[in-house]
Short mmCIF file of C-alpha atoms and ligand atoms in Angstrom, two decimals:
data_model
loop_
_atom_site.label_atom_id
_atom_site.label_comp_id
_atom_site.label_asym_id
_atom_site.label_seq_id
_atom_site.Cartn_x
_atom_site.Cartn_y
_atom_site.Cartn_z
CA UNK A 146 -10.76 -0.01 11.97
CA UNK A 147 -7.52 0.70 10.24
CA UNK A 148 -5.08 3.57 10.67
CA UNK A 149 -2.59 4.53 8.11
CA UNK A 150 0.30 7.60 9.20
CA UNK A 151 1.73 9.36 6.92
CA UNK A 152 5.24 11.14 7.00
CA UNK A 153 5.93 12.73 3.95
CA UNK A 154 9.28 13.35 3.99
CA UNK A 155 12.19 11.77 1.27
CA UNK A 156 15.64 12.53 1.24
CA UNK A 157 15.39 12.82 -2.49
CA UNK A 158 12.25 12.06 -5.29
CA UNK A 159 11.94 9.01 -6.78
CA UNK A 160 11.81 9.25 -10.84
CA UNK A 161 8.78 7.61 -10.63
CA UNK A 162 7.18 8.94 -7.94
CA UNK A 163 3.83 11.14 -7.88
CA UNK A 164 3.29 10.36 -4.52
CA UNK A 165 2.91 12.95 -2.09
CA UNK A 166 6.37 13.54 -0.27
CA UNK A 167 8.24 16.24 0.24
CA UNK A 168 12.48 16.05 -0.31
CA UNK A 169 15.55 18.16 -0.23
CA UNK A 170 17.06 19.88 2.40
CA UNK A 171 14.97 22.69 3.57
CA UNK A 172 11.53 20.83 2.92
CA UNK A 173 12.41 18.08 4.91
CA UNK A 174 14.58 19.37 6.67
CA UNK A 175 14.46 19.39 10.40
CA UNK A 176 12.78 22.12 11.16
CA UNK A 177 9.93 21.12 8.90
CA UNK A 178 10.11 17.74 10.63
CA UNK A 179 9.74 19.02 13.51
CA UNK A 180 6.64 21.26 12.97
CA UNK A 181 5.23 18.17 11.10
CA UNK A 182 5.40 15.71 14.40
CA UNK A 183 3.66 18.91 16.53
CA UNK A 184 0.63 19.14 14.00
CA UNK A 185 0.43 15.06 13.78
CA UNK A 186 0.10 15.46 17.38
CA UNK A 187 -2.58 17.31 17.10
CA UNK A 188 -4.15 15.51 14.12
CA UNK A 189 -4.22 12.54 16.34
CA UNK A 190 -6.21 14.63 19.00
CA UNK A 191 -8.82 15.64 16.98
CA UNK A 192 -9.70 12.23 15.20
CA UNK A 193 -8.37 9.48 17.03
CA UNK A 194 -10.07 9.63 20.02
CA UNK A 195 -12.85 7.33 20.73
CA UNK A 196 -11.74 4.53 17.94
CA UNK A 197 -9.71 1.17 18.57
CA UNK A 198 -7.50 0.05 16.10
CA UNK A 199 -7.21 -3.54 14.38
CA UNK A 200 -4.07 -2.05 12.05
CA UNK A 201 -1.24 0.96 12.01
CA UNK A 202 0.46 1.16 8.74
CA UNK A 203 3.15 3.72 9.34
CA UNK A 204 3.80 4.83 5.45
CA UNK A 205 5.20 7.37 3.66
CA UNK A 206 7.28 9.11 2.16
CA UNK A 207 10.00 7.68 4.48
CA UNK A 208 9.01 7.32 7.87
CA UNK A 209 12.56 5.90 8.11
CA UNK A 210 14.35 9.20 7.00
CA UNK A 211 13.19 10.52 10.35
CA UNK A 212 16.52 11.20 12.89
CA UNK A 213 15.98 8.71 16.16
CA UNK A 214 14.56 11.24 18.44
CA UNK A 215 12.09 12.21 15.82
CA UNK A 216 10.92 8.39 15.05
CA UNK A 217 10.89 8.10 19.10
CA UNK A 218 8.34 10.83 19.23
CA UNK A 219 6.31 9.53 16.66
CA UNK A 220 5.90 6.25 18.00
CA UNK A 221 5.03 8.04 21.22
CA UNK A 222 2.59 9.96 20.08
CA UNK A 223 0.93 6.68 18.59
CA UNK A 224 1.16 4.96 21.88
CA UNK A 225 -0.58 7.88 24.07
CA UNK A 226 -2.74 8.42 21.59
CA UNK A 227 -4.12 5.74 19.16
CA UNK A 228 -5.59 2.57 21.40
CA UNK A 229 -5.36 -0.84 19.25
CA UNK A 230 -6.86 -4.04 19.65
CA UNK A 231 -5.07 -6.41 21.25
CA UNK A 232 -2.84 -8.29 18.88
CA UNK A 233 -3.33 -5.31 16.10
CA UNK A 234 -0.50 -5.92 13.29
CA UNK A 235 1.24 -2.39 13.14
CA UNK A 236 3.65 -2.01 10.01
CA UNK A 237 6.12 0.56 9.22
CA UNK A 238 7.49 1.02 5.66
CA UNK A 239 11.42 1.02 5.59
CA UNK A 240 13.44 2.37 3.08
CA UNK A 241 16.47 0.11 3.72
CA UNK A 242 19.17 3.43 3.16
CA UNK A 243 17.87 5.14 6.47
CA UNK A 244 17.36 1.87 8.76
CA UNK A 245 19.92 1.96 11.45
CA UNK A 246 20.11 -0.06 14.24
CA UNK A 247 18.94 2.06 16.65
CA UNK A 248 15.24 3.12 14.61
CA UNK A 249 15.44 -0.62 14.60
CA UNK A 250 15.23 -1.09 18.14
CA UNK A 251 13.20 2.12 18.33
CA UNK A 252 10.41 0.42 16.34
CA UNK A 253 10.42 -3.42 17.98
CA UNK A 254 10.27 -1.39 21.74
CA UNK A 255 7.39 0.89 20.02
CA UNK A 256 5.16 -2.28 19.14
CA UNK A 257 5.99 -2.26 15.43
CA UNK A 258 5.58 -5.95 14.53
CA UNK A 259 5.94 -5.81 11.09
CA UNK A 260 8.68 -3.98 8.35
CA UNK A 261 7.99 -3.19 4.98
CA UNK A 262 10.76 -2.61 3.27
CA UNK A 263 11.05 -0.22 0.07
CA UNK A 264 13.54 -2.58 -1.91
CA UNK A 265 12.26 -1.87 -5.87
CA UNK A 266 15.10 -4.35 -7.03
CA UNK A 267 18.75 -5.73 -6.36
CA UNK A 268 20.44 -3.61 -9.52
CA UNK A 269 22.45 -1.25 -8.50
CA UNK A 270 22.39 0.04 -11.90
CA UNK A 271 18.21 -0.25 -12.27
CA UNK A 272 17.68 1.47 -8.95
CA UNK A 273 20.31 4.48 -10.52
CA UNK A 274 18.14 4.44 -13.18
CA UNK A 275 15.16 4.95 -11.34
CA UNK A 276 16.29 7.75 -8.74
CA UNK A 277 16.89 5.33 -6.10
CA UNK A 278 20.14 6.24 -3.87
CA UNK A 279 20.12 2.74 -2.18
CA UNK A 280 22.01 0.18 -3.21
CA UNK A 281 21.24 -3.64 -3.24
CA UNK A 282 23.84 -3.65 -0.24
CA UNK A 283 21.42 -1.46 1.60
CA UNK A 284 18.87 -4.07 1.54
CA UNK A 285 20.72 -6.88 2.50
CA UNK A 286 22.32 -4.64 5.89
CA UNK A 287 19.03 -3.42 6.65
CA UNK A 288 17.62 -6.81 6.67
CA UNK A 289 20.44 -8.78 8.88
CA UNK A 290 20.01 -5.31 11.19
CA UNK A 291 16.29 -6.43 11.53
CA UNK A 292 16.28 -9.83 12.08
CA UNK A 293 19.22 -8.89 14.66
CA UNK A 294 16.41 -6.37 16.36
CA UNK A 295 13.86 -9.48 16.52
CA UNK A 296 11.85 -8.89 14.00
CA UNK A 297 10.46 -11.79 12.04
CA UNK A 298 7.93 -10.82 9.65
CA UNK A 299 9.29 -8.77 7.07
CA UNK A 300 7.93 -8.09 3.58
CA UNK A 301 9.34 -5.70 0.96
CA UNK A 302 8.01 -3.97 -2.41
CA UNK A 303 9.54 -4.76 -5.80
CA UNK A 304 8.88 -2.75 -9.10
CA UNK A 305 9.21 -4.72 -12.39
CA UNK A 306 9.23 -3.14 -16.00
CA UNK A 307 11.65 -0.83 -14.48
CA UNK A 308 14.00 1.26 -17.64
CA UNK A 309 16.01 -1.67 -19.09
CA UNK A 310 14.83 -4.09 -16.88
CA UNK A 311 15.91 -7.63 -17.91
CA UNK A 312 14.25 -10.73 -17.13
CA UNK A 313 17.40 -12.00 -15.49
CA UNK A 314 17.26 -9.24 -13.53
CA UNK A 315 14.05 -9.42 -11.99
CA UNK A 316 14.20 -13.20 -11.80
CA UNK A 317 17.18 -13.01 -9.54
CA UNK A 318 15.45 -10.32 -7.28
CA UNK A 319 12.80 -12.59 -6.41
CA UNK A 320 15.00 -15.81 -6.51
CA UNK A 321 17.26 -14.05 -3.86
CA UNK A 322 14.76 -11.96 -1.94
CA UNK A 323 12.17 -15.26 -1.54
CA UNK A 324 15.83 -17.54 -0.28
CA UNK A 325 15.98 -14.51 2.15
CA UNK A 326 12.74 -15.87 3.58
CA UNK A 327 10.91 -12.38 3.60
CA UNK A 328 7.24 -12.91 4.71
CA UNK A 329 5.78 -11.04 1.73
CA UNK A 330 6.14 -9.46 -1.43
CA UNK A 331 4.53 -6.48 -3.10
CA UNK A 332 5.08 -6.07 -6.76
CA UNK A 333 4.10 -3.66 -8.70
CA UNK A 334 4.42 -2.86 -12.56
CA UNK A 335 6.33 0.57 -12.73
CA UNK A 336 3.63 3.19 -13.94
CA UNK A 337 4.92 6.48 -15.22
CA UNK A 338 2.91 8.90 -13.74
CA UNK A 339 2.18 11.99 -15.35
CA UNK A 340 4.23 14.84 -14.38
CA UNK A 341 7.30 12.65 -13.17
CA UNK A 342 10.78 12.82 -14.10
CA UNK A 343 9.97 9.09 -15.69
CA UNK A 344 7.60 10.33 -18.07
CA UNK A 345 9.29 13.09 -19.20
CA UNK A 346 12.69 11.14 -19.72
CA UNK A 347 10.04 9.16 -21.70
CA UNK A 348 8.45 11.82 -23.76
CA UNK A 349 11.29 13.24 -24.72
CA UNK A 350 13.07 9.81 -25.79
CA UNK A 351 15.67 9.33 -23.29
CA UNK A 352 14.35 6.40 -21.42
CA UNK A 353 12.05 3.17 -22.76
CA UNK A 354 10.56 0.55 -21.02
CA UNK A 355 10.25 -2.71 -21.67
CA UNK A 356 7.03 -3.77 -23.56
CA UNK A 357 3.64 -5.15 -22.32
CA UNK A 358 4.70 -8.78 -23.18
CA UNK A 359 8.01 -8.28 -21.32
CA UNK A 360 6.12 -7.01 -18.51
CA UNK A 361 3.74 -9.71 -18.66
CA UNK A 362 6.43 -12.48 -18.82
CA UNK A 363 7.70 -10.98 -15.68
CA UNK A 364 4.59 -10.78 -13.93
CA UNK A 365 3.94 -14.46 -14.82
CA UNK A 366 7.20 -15.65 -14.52
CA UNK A 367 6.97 -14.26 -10.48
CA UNK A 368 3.81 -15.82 -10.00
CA UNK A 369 4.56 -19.27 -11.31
CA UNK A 370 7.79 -18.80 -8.99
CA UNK A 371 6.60 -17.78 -5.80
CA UNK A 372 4.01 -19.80 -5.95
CA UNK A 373 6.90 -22.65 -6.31
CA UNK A 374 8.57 -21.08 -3.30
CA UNK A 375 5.59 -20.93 -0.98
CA UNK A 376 3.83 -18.21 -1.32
CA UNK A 377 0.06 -17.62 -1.97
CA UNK A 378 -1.34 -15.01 -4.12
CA UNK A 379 -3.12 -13.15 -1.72
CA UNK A 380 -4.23 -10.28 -4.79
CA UNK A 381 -3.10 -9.32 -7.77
CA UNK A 382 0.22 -7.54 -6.66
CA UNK A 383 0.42 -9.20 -3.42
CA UNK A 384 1.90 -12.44 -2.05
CA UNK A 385 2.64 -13.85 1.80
CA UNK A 386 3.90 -16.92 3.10
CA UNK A 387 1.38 -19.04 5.44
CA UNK A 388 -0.08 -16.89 8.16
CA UNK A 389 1.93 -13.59 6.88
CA UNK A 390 -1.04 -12.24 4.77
CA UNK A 391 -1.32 -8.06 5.16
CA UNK A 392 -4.20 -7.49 7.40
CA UNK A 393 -3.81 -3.83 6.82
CA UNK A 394 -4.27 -4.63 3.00
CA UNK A 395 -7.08 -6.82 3.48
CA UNK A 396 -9.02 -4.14 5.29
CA UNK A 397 -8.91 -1.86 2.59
CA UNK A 398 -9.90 -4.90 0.18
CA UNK A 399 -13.01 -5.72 2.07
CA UNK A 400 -14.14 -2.16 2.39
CA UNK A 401 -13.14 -1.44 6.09
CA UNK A 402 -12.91 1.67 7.84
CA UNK A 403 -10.02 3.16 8.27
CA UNK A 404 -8.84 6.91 9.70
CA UNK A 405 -5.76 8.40 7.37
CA UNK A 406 -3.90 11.01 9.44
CA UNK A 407 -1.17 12.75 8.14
CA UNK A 408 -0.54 15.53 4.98
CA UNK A 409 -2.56 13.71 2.32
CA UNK A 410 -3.70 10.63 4.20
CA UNK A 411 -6.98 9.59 2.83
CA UNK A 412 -9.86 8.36 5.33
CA UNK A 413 -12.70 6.38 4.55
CA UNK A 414 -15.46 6.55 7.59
CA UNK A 415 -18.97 5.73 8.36
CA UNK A 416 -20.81 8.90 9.41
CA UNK A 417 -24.17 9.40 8.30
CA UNK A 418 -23.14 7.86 5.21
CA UNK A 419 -19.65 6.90 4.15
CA UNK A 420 -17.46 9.91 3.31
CA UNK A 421 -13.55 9.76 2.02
CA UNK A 422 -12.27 12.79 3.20
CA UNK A 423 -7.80 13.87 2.23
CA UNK A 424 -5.83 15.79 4.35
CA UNK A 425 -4.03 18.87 3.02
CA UNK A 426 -0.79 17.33 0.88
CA UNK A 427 1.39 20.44 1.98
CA UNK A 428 3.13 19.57 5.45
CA UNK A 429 3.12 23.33 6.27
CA UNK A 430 -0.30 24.04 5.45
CA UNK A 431 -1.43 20.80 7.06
CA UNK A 432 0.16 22.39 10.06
CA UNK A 433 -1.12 25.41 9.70
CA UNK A 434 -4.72 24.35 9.56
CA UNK A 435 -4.12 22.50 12.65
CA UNK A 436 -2.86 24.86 14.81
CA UNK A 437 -5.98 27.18 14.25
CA UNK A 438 -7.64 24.44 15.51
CA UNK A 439 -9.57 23.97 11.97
CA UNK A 440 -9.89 20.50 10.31
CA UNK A 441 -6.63 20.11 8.13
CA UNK A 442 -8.78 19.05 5.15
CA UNK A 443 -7.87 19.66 1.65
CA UNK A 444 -9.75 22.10 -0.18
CA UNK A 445 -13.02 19.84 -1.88
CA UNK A 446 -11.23 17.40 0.68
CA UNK A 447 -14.96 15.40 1.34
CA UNK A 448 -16.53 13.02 -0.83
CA UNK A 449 -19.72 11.45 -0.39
CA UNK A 450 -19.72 7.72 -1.63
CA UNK A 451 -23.05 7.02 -3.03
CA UNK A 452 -23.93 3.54 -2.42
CA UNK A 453 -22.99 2.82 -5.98
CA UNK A 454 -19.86 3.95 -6.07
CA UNK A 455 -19.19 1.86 -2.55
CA UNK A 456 -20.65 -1.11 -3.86
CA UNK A 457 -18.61 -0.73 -7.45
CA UNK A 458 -15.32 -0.42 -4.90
CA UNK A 459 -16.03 -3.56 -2.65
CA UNK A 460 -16.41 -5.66 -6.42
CA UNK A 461 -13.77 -4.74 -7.74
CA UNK A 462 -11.41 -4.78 -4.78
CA UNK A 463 -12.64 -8.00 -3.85
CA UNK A 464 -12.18 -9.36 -6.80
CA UNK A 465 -8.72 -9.09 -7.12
CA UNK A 466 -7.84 -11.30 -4.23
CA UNK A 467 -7.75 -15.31 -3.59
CA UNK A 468 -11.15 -14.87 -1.11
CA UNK A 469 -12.79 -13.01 -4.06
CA UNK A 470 -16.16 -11.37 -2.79
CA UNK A 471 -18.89 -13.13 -1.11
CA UNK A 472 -22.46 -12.60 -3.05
CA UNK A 473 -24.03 -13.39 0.79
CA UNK A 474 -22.20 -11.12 2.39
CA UNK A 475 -22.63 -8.19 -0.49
CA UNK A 476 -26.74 -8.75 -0.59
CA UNK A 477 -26.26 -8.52 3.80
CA UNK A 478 -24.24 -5.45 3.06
CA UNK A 479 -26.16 -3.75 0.33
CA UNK A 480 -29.62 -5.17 0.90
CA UNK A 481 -29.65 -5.93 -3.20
CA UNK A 482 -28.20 -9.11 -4.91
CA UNK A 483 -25.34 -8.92 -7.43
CA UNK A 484 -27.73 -9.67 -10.00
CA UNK A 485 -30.11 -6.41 -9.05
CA UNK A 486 -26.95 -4.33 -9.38
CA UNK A 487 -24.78 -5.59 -12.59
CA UNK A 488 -27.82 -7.85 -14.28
CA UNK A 489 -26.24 -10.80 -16.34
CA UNK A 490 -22.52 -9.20 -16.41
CA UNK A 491 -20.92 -11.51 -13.34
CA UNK A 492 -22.46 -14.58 -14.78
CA UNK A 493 -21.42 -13.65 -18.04
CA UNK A 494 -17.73 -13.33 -16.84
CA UNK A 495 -18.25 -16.52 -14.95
CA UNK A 496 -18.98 -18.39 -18.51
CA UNK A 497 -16.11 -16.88 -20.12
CA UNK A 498 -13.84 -18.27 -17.88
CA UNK A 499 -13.00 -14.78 -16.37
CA UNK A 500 -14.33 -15.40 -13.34
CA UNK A 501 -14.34 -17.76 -11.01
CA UNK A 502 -17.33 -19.59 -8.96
CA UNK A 503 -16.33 -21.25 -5.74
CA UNK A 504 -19.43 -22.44 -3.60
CA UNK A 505 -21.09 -18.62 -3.35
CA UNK A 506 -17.95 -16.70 -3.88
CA UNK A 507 -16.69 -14.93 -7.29
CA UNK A 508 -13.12 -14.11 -8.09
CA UNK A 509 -11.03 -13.24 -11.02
CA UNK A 510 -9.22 -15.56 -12.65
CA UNK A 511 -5.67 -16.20 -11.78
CA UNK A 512 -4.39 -16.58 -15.39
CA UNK A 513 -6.16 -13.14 -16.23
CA UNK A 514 -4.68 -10.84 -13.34
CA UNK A 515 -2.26 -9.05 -15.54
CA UNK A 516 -5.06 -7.70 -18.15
CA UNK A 517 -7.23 -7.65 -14.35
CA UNK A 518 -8.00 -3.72 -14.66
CA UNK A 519 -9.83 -4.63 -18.42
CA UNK A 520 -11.53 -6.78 -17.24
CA UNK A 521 -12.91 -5.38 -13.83
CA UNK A 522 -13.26 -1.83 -15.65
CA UNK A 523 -16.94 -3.76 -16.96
CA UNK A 524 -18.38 -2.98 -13.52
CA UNK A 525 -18.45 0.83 -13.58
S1 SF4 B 239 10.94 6.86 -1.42
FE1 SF4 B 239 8.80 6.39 -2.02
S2 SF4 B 239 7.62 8.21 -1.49
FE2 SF4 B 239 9.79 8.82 -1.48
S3 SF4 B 239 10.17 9.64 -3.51
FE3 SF4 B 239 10.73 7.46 -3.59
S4 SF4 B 239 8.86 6.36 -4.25
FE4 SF4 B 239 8.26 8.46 -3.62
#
């Protein structure tokens, strides 16, 4: 099973970001860290118990922006309270600003073997843009502070199509952060999000972004490069050198369980059916709710997956990575063949070049990743 943690605290929002986090001084302030770690505590009581874990992704928010003494706790409350398999791969997302040496060593000595850090991009100017307050100098400290704590596998996130966003610019992101030798690279195509800073800059004409065939020379242009530099495609915004693939992320591609604790974590479990059920995204009421003792749900916070919905998920997750989905291992899972559930569709695919047929298996086809969620929308 797979845990995710969320701490959903920023020093400041993102432009972009619809995430939930809270920022600014009095909502994440200490005081409202504080109460955050006590309920947390508690969360981990209630639903932890009983479970061994293959995974901890420690994501936020920032777990990063927490003071020392805070991130201490929280790593001890993991370790007297979450048991993990042995050799589990437990992540924490960095934002390179807040990493200091001394989280650092606070991490490796609480069994954190891998870093993800939030880099976006190497222009100062872009990440200005954007709402970022690192700088590209932030990255490059935060790295040479973590290899100096021992750690070895560490993977960062890039945005691309970011507010006058260059080619040159994102090419000599990934040209520098892949000669860095990080392990693995997210990248993601900046969305604006309803409701976001981005989008209204947008709306109102202050801010464009660069087109869909920009984008789309960008996207390709990275994949033709890493691929060049080593690293496999592991799904459509995901790429790892040899042996460096997520786990974490593969669990959620292959339809694994895994228990979300935190304000707005999501969990996926199987009990008496699979249910997805989301914390409370309000630190203080997720608190609250905890400290009556009550489940720190949010409200209409449990959803039933009907079969077909969980069996439209595992397709098109699998489908957007290298393994692709396995039409053995979906009729084992399901008790119905592909065919019973979509008819003709995946063959159909498979003829127009869209898909790919490997032995048993079905994928998407490299060359049509970028247009992927077009093409993968045909199974709902
Ligand atoms: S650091 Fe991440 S979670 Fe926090 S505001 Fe920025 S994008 Fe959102």
């Amino acid at each position: 099973m797979l845990l995710y943690v969320h701490v959903p605290f920023c020093r400041q929002k993102c432009a972009y970001c619809s995430f939930y986090s809270e920022a600014g001084a009095i909502r994440a302030g200490a005081g409202a860290r504080r109460a955050y770690l006590n309920a947390l505590a508690l969360d981990f009581e209630r639903a932890a118990e009983g479970r061994i874990f293959d995974t901890l992704y420690l994501g936020g928010g920032t777990p990063t922006m927490l003071a020392a003494e805070e991130l201490a706790e929280l790593l001890d409350i993991i370790r007297r309270r979450a048991v993990f398999a042995p050799g589990a791969e437990k992540t924490a997302e960095a934002n390179p600003g807040t990493l200091t040496a001394e989280k650092l060593a606070l991490l490796k000595a609480g069994g954190i073997n891998r870093l993800s850090l939030g880099v976006q991009s190497l222009s100062d100017d872009l990440l200005t843009r954007c709402g970022r307050r690192q700088r590209a100098a932030d990255t490059w400290r935060a790295l040479a502070l973590a290899r100096r704590a021992g750690f070895v596998n560490i993977g960062c996130d890039l945005l691309f199509g970011l507010p006058g966003q260059k080619a040159a610019d994102w090419r000599d992101t990934l040209r520098a952060l892949s000669g860095a030798g990080l392990t693995h690279l997210s990248l993601y195509a900046l969305t604006p999000e309803a409701g976001t800073p981005l989008a209204a800059d947008m709306a109102a004409g202050r801010t464009t972004l660069p087109d869909d065939d920009a984008e789309a020379d960008m996207y390709e242009w990275a994949r033709e490069f890493l691929a060049g530099a080593g690293y496999r495609q592991d799904e459509i915004s995901n790429f790892s050198l040899e042996n460096y693939a997520c786990r974490h992320n593969f669990g959620y591609w292959r339809g694994e369980e895994y228990l979300g604790l935190g304000a707005g974590a999501v969990s996926c479990l199987r009990e008496q059916g699979k249910l997805r059920r989301t914390r409370r995204a309000e630190a203080g009421e997720y608190a609250r709710l905890l400290s009556l003792g009550r489940a720190p749900l949010a409200p209409a916070g449990t959803e039933i997956i009907e079969p077909e919905t969980e069996r439209r998920e595992y397709v098109m997750l699998g489908l957007r990575t290298r393994e692709g989905i396995s039409c053995r291992e979906f009729e084992r899972r399901f008790g119905r063949n592909l065919e019973d559930i979509f008819g003709p569709l995946p063959q159909e695919l498979a003829r127009a070049g869209l898909l790919l047929e490997e032995g048993e298996r079905l994928r998407l086809n490299p060359r049509y990743y970028f247009v992927a969620n077009s093409i993968l929308v045909k199974f709902i």
